[in-house]
PDB file of C-alpha atoms in Angstrom:
ATOM      1  CA  MET A   1    -171.057 123.747 -13.745  1.00 86.00           C
ATOM      2  CA  ARG A   2    -173.830 124.657 -11.295  1.00 95.00           C
ATOM      3  CA  HIS A   3    -172.715 126.159  -7.976  1.00 97.00           C
ATOM      4  CA  ALA A   4    -174.287 126.283  -4.555  1.00 98.00           C
ATOM      5  CA  LEU A   5    -173.182 128.896  -2.065  1.00 98.00           C
ATOM      6  CA  ILE A   6    -173.503 127.371   1.400  1.00 98.00           C
ATOM      7  CA  VAL A   7    -173.700 130.017   4.157  1.00 98.00           C
ATOM      8  CA  ILE A   8    -173.333 128.372   7.564  1.00 98.00           C
ATOM      9  CA  ASP A   9    -174.567 129.744  10.907  1.00 98.00           C
ATOM     10  CA  MET A  10    -174.532 133.434  10.068  1.00 98.00           C
ATOM     11  CA  GLN A  11    -177.085 133.859  12.844  1.00 98.00           C
ATOM     12  CA  GLN A  12    -177.595 136.627  15.358  1.00 96.00           C
ATOM     13  CA  GLY A  13    -176.876 134.311  18.285  1.00 95.00           C
ATOM     14  CA  SER A  14    -173.344 133.674  17.011  1.00 94.00           C
ATOM     15  CA  PHE A  15    -172.409 137.348  16.723  1.00 95.00           C
ATOM     16  CA  GLY A  16    -173.013 138.855  20.157  1.00 87.00           C
ATOM     17  CA  LYS A  17    -170.753 140.998  22.314  1.00 87.00           C
ATOM     18  CA  ALA A  18    -169.559 137.881  24.141  1.00 84.00           C
ATOM     19  CA  THR A  19    -168.445 136.274  20.861  1.00 86.00           C
ATOM     20  CA  PRO A  20    -166.968 138.953  18.595  1.00 92.00           C
ATOM     21  CA  ARG A  21    -166.123 137.515  15.191  1.00 97.00           C
ATOM     22  CA  HIS A  22    -163.227 138.405  12.938  1.00 97.00           C
ATOM     23  CA  ASP A  23    -164.178 140.944  10.207  1.00 97.00           C
ATOM     24  CA  THR A  24    -167.955 140.498  10.472  1.00 97.00           C
ATOM     25  CA  SER A  25    -168.999 143.481   8.357  1.00 96.00           C
ATOM     26  CA  GLY A  26    -166.438 142.688   5.637  1.00 98.00           C
ATOM     27  CA  LEU A  27    -167.585 139.073   5.598  1.00 98.00           C
ATOM     28  CA  ILE A  28    -171.241 140.046   5.202  1.00 98.00           C
ATOM     29  CA  ASP A  29    -170.340 142.273   2.239  1.00 98.00           C
ATOM     30  CA  ARG A  30    -168.295 139.509   0.597  1.00 98.00           C
ATOM     31  CA  LEU A  31    -171.034 136.912   1.144  1.00 98.00           C
ATOM     32  CA  ASN A  32    -173.654 139.216  -0.371  1.00 98.00           C
ATOM     33  CA  ARG A  33    -171.452 139.744  -3.443  1.00 98.00           C
ATOM     34  CA  LEU A  34    -170.889 135.992  -3.759  1.00 98.00           C
ATOM     35  CA  ALA A  35    -174.614 135.316  -3.400  1.00 98.00           C
ATOM     36  CA  ALA A  36    -175.380 137.832  -6.161  1.00 98.00           C
ATOM     37  CA  ALA A  37    -172.776 136.241  -8.443  1.00 97.00           C
ATOM     38  CA  VAL A  38    -174.063 132.714  -7.778  1.00 98.00           C
ATOM     39  CA  ARG A  39    -177.662 133.770  -8.420  1.00 98.00           C
ATOM     40  CA  ALA A  40    -176.609 135.532 -11.654  1.00 97.00           C
ATOM     41  CA  GLU A  41    -175.143 132.222 -12.892  1.00 96.00           C
ATOM     42  CA  ASP A  42    -178.338 130.289 -12.029  1.00 96.00           C
ATOM     43  CA  GLY A  43    -176.725 128.776  -8.956  1.00 97.00           C
ATOM     44  CA  ALA A  44    -178.300 128.184  -5.567  1.00 98.00           C
ATOM     45  CA  VAL A  45    -177.833 129.994  -2.280  1.00 98.00           C
ATOM     46  CA  ILE A  46    -178.352 127.816   0.779  1.00 98.00           C
ATOM     47  CA  PHE A  47    -178.442 129.222   4.293  1.00 98.00           C
ATOM     48  CA  VAL A  48    -177.699 126.678   7.015  1.00 98.00           C
ATOM     49  CA  GLN A  49    -179.092 127.588  10.434  1.00 98.00           C
ATOM     50  CA  HIS A  50    -178.273 125.851  13.685  1.00 98.00           C
ATOM     51  CA  ASP A  51    -181.254 124.749  15.773  1.00 98.00           C
ATOM     52  CA  GLY A  52    -180.157 124.840  19.395  1.00 96.00           C
ATOM     53  CA  PRO A  53    -182.009 123.106  22.237  1.00 97.00           C
ATOM     54  CA  ALA A  54    -184.568 124.849  24.450  1.00 95.00           C
ATOM     55  CA  GLY A  55    -182.932 127.742  26.309  1.00 94.00           C
ATOM     56  CA  ASP A  56    -180.137 128.101  23.732  1.00 94.00           C
ATOM     57  CA  PRO A  57    -179.778 131.427  21.857  1.00 94.00           C
ATOM     58  CA  HIS A  58    -179.957 129.414  18.601  1.00 96.00           C
ATOM     59  CA  HIS A  59    -183.284 127.787  19.453  1.00 97.00           C
ATOM     60  CA  PRO A  60    -185.721 128.547  16.590  1.00 97.00           C
ATOM     61  CA  SER A  61    -187.997 130.464  18.980  1.00 96.00           C
ATOM     62  CA  GLN A  62    -185.181 132.844  19.982  1.00 96.00           C
ATOM     63  CA  PRO A  63    -183.986 136.012  18.195  1.00 96.00           C
ATOM     64  CA  GLY A  64    -180.498 134.478  17.983  1.00 96.00           C
ATOM     65  CA  TRP A  65    -181.752 131.895  15.499  1.00 97.00           C
ATOM     66  CA  ARG A  66    -182.448 134.571  12.864  1.00 98.00           C
ATOM     67  CA  LEU A  67    -179.948 135.368  10.140  1.00 98.00           C
ATOM     68  CA  LEU A  68    -177.760 138.423  10.633  1.00 97.00           C
ATOM     69  CA  GLU A  69    -179.145 141.761   9.583  1.00 94.00           C
ATOM     70  CA  GLY A  70    -177.513 142.793   6.349  1.00 96.00           C
ATOM     71  CA  LEU A  71    -177.320 139.338   4.792  1.00 98.00           C
ATOM     72  CA  ASP A  72    -179.077 139.297   1.431  1.00 98.00           C
ATOM     73  CA  ALA A  73    -181.350 136.290   1.940  1.00 98.00           C
ATOM     74  CA  ARG A  74    -184.043 135.887  -0.703  1.00 98.00           C
ATOM     75  CA  PRO A  75    -187.328 133.945  -0.639  1.00 97.00           C
ATOM     76  CA  ALA A  76    -186.022 131.603  -3.381  1.00 96.00           C
ATOM     77  CA  ASP A  77    -182.971 130.657  -1.287  1.00 98.00           C
ATOM     78  CA  THR A  78    -182.957 127.304   0.467  1.00 98.00           C
ATOM     79  CA  ILE A  79    -182.864 127.041   4.258  1.00 98.00           C
ATOM     80  CA  VAL A  80    -181.335 123.945   5.854  1.00 98.00           C
ATOM     81  CA  ARG A  81    -181.657 123.398   9.580  1.00 98.00           C
ATOM     82  CA  LYS A  82    -179.039 121.464  11.524  1.00 98.00           C
ATOM     83  CA  THR A  83    -178.369 120.356  15.088  1.00 98.00           C
ATOM     84  CA  ALA A  84    -174.669 119.412  14.813  1.00 98.00           C
ATOM     85  CA  CYS A  85    -171.491 120.947  13.396  1.00 98.00           C
ATOM     86  CA  ASP A  86    -171.835 118.941  10.165  1.00 98.00           C
ATOM     87  CA  ALA A  87    -174.405 120.599   7.873  1.00 98.00           C
ATOM     88  CA  PHE A  88    -174.903 117.211   6.154  1.00 98.00           C
ATOM     89  CA  LEU A  89    -175.610 115.163   9.303  1.00 98.00           C
ATOM     90  CA  ASP A  90    -179.328 114.367   9.593  1.00 98.00           C
ATOM     91  CA  THR A  91    -180.295 117.364   7.427  1.00 98.00           C
ATOM     92  CA  THR A  92    -181.822 117.993   4.019  1.00 98.00           C
ATOM     93  CA  LEU A  93    -178.579 119.438   2.582  1.00 98.00           C
ATOM     94  CA  ASP A  94    -177.509 116.443   0.493  1.00 97.00           C
ATOM     95  CA  ALA A  95    -181.025 115.939  -0.916  1.00 97.00           C
ATOM     96  CA  SER A  96    -181.283 119.659  -1.707  1.00 97.00           C
ATOM     97  CA  LEU A  97    -177.975 119.620  -3.579  1.00 98.00           C
ATOM     98  CA  ARG A  98    -179.086 116.626  -5.636  1.00 97.00           C
ATOM     99  CA  ALA A  99    -182.503 118.140  -6.389  1.00 96.00           C
ATOM    100  CA  LEU A 100    -180.812 121.351  -7.542  1.00 96.00           C
ATOM    101  CA  SER A 101    -178.252 119.445  -9.703  1.00 96.00           C
ATOM    102  CA  ILE A 102    -175.316 121.114  -7.955  1.00 97.00           C
ATOM    103  CA  ASP A 103    -171.824 120.306  -9.253  1.00 94.00           C
ATOM    104  CA  ARG A 104    -169.708 122.473  -6.947  1.00 97.00           C
ATOM    105  CA  LEU A 105    -170.064 123.841  -3.423  1.00 98.00           C
ATOM    106  CA  ILE A 106    -168.780 127.157  -2.139  1.00 98.00           C
ATOM    107  CA  ILE A 107    -168.704 126.786   1.641  1.00 98.00           C
ATOM    108  CA  THR A 108    -168.719 129.908   3.823  1.00 98.00           C
ATOM    109  CA  GLY A 109    -169.905 131.136   7.202  1.00 98.00           C
ATOM    110  CA  CYS A 110    -169.262 130.760  10.913  1.00 98.00           C
ATOM    111  CA  ALA A 111    -167.370 129.287  12.762  1.00 98.00           C
ATOM    112  CA  THR A 112    -164.232 128.362  10.840  1.00 98.00           C
ATOM    113  CA  ASP A 113    -163.005 125.889  13.445  1.00 98.00           C
ATOM    114  CA  TYR A 114    -166.343 124.204  14.117  1.00 98.00           C
ATOM    115  CA  CYS A 115    -169.237 124.090  11.665  1.00 98.00           C
ATOM    116  CA  VAL A 116    -167.415 125.372   8.587  1.00 98.00           C
ATOM    117  CA  ASP A 117    -164.503 122.955   9.072  1.00 98.00           C
ATOM    118  CA  THR A 118    -166.754 119.970   9.766  1.00 98.00           C
ATOM    119  CA  THR A 119    -168.926 120.700   6.732  1.00 98.00           C
ATOM    120  CA  VAL A 120    -165.934 121.222   4.417  1.00 98.00           C
ATOM    121  CA  ARG A 121    -164.465 117.888   5.526  1.00 98.00           C
ATOM    122  CA  SER A 122    -167.827 116.157   5.113  1.00 98.00           C
ATOM    123  CA  ALA A 123    -168.292 117.588   1.603  1.00 98.00           C
ATOM    124  CA  LEU A 124    -164.784 116.507   0.581  1.00 97.00           C
ATOM    125  CA  ALA A 125    -165.296 113.026   2.034  1.00 96.00           C
ATOM    126  CA  ARG A 126    -168.487 112.741  -0.052  1.00 96.00           C
ATOM    127  CA  GLY A 127    -166.512 113.499  -3.201  1.00 96.00           C
ATOM    128  CA  LEU A 128    -168.109 116.894  -3.757  1.00 97.00           C
ATOM    129  CA  ARG A 129    -166.140 119.569  -5.601  1.00 97.00           C
ATOM    130  CA  THR A 130    -165.586 122.104  -2.868  1.00 98.00           C
ATOM    131  CA  VAL A 131    -164.426 125.703  -2.855  1.00 98.00           C
ATOM    132  CA  VAL A 132    -163.686 127.586   0.339  1.00 98.00           C
ATOM    133  CA  PRO A 133    -163.189 131.322  -0.031  1.00 98.00           C
ATOM    134  CA  SER A 134    -160.179 132.092   2.152  1.00 98.00           C
ATOM    135  CA  ASP A 135    -161.936 135.273   3.334  1.00 98.00           C
ATOM    136  CA  GLY A 136    -165.424 133.767   3.325  1.00 98.00           C
ATOM    137  CA  HIS A 137    -165.557 132.414   6.867  1.00 98.00           C
ATOM    138  CA  THR A 138    -164.980 133.691  10.373  1.00 98.00           C
ATOM    139  CA  THR A 139    -164.494 132.729  13.979  1.00 98.00           C
ATOM    140  CA  SER A 140    -163.629 134.286  17.337  1.00 97.00           C
ATOM    141  CA  ASP A 141    -160.307 134.515  19.084  1.00 95.00           C
ATOM    142  CA  ARG A 142    -159.749 131.394  21.182  1.00 96.00           C
ATOM    143  CA  PRO A 143    -157.659 131.192  24.377  1.00 94.00           C
ATOM    144  CA  HIS A 144    -154.874 129.432  22.464  1.00 95.00           C
ATOM    145  CA  LEU A 145    -154.996 131.231  19.079  1.00 97.00           C
ATOM    146  CA  PRO A 146    -156.327 134.464  17.538  1.00 97.00           C
ATOM    147  CA  ALA A 147    -159.128 134.213  14.950  1.00 98.00           C
ATOM    148  CA  ALA A 148    -156.925 135.320  12.040  1.00 98.00           C
ATOM    149  CA  LYS A 149    -154.484 132.458  12.734  1.00 98.00           C
ATOM    150  CA  ILE A 150    -157.318 129.924  13.067  1.00 98.00           C
ATOM    151  CA  ILE A 151    -158.644 131.041   9.677  1.00 98.00           C
ATOM    152  CA  GLN A 152    -155.176 130.887   8.106  1.00 98.00           C
ATOM    153  CA  HIS A 153    -154.573 127.409   9.565  1.00 98.00           C
ATOM    154  CA  HIS A 154    -157.855 125.971   8.293  1.00 98.00           C
ATOM    155  CA  ASN A 155    -157.361 127.470   4.826  1.00 98.00           C
ATOM    156  CA  ALA A 156    -154.009 125.658   4.633  1.00 98.00           C
ATOM    157  CA  ILE A 157    -155.500 122.345   5.819  1.00 98.00           C
ATOM    158  CA  TRP A 158    -158.413 122.438   3.350  1.00 98.00           C
ATOM    159  CA  ALA A 159    -156.104 123.310   0.436  1.00 98.00           C
ATOM    160  CA  ASP A 160    -154.043 120.178   1.157  1.00 97.00           C
ATOM    161  CA  PHE A 161    -156.815 117.808   2.254  1.00 96.00           C
ATOM    162  CA  ILE A 162    -156.690 114.279   0.814  1.00 95.00           C
ATOM    163  CA  ALA A 163    -160.118 113.462  -0.605  1.00 94.00           C
ATOM    164  CA  PRO A 164    -161.724 111.583  -3.527  1.00 90.00           C
ATOM    165  CA  ARG A 165    -161.888 114.673  -5.777  1.00 89.00           C
ATOM    166  CA  GLY A 166    -158.831 116.376  -4.372  1.00 88.00           C
ATOM    167  CA  PRO A 167    -158.522 119.087  -1.785  1.00 97.00           C
ATOM    168  CA  ALA A 168    -160.744 122.145  -1.603  1.00 97.00           C
ATOM    169  CA  LEU A 169    -159.947 125.060  -3.857  1.00 97.00           C
ATOM    170  CA  VAL A 170    -159.081 127.862  -1.428  1.00 98.00           C
ATOM    171  CA  GLN A 171    -158.871 131.402  -2.764  1.00 97.00           C
ATOM    172  CA  PRO A 172    -160.170 134.886  -1.881  1.00 98.00           C
ATOM    173  CA  CYS A 173    -163.784 135.745  -2.692  1.00 97.00           C
ATOM    174  CA  ALA A 174    -162.694 138.324  -5.277  1.00 96.00           C
ATOM    175  CA  GLU A 175    -160.780 135.687  -7.256  1.00 96.00           C
ATOM    176  CA  LEU A 176    -163.578 133.093  -7.505  1.00 95.00           C
ATOM    177  CA  ARG A 177    -164.769 132.478 -11.055  1.00 91.00           C
ATOM    178  CA  LEU A 178    -168.179 130.921 -11.492  1.00 90.00           C
ATOM    179  CA  SER A 179    -168.354 130.678 -15.260  1.00 76.00           C
TER     180      SER A 179
END
């Protein structure tokens, strides 16, 4: 089985003082370990970056568009650019997965309740085998719910999601087995 690690919106513009994210440094460490494991098994690492409109911190001309310092991005990794929460919508993601002969996705990144959730649901609806590391995504506290509860809630939803190939496999990064 060939895996693709999908790392969504781990961009500088999403991790400012105004939007503190749950366990950022721990998440970066876990994502780097996952990326190394996927590469070691001849899998693909795909970074998805949001292209915001002019004036937005995520606009490609702005520093906020760049990946976070500390992420182990390599020249051989694929970059997919998106303009909506769904990393599949009007992007090259699906074509890239097909070209790379990917059998299973590992979806990670930011923000749990927006782009990660939308992409997980889109992958499941497309019949793609999908894994979501329970500690492989993050978000900010919201007025109605703290980040840790948002993450816990989404992990439960994805693990019970009705889809063509079943729900997502949800388990901690340390328990994922690639071979």
